[in-house]
Tab-separated table of C-alpha atoms in Angstrom:
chain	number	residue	atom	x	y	z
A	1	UNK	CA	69.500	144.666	1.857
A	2	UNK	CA	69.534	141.266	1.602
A	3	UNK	CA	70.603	138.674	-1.707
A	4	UNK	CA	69.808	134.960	-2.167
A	5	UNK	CA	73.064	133.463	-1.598
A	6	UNK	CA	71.922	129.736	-2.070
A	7	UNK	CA	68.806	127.948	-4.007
A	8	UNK	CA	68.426	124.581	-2.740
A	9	UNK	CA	65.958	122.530	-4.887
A	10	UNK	CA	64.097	119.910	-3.078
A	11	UNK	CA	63.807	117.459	-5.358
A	12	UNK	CA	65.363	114.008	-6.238
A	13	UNK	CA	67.778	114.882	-7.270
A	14	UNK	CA	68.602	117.755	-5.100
A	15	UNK	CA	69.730	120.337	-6.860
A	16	UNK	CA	71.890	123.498	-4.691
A	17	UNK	CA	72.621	126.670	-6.783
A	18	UNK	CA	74.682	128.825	-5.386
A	19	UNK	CA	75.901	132.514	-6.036
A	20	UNK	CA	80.226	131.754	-6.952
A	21	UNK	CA	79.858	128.217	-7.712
A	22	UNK	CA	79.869	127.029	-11.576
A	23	UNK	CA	76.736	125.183	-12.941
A	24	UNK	CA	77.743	122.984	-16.612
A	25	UNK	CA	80.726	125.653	-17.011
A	26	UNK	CA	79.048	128.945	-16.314
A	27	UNK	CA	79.238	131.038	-12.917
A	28	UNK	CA	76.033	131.833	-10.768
A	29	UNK	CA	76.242	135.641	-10.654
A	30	UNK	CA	72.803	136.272	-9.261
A	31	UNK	CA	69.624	134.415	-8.274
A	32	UNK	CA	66.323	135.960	-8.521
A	33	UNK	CA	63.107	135.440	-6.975
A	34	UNK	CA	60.579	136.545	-9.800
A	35	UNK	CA	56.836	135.968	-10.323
A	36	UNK	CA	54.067	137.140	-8.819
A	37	UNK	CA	51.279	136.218	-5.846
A	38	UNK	CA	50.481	132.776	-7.932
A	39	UNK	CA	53.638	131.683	-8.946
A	40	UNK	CA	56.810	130.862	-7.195
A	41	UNK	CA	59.524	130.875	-9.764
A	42	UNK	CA	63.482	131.880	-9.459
A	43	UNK	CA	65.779	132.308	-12.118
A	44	UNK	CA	69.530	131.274	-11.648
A	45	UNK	CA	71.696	133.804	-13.743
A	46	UNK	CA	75.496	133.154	-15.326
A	47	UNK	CA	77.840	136.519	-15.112
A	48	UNK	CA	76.642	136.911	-19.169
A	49	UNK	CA	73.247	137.782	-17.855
A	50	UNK	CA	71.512	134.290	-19.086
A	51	UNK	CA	70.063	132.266	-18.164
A	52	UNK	CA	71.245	129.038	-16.638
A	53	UNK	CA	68.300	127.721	-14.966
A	54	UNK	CA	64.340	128.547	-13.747
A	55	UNK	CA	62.947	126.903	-10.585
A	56	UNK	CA	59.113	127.056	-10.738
A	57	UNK	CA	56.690	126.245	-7.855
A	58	UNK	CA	59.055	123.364	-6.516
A	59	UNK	CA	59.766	123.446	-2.968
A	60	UNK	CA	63.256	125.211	-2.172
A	61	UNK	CA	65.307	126.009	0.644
A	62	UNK	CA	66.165	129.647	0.563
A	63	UNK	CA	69.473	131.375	1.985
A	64	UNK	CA	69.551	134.530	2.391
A	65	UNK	CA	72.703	137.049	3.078
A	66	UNK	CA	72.653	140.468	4.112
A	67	UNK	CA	74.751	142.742	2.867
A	68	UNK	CA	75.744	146.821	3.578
A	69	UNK	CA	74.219	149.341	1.238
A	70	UNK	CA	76.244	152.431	1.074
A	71	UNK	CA	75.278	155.634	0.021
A	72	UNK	CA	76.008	157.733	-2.590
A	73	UNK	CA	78.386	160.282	-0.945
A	74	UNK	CA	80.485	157.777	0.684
A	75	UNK	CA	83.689	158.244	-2.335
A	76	UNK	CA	82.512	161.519	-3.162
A	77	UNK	CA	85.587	163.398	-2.620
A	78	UNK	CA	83.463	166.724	-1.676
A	79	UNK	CA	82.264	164.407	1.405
A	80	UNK	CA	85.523	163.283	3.207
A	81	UNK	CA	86.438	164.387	6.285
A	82	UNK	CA	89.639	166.579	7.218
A	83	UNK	CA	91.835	166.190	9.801
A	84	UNK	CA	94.569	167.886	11.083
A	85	UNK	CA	97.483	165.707	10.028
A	86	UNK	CA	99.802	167.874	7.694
A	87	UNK	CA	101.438	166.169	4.889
């Protein structure tokens, strides 16, 4: 699967949102890309689930970061494995 990590706004000034960093006091938890085949829009979201910022139809630099999806069964204790060790 893979996340937006950083936003990069093209734009004078450049603006650079970034998932970790703090924007006027409030932490980037997330950035979305929303909207649909017209519109080019991404949301910057604080760890409150607000908004801190919308980027529409500007031109951005995108970074993208993959990251491991596990599934379901990988803590479920009726999963594990046992060895042979005794305790």
């Amino acid at each position: 699967m893979q996340i937006i990590q950083k936003l990069t706004v093209v734009s004078n000034p450049t603006r650079i949102f970034e998932v970790g960093t703090e924007v006027n006091g409030r932490e980037v938890i997330e950035i979305k890309q929303v909207g649909d085949d017209n519109i080019s829009e991404f949301w910057v979201i604080d760890e409150n689930d607000h908004l801190i910022a919308s980027i529409e139809n500007c031109p951005v630099i995108v970074d993208w970061r993959t990251i491991a999806v596990h599934d379901q069964t990988e803590n479920d204790p009726r999963e594990r494995a046992v060895s042979g060790a005794k305790l």
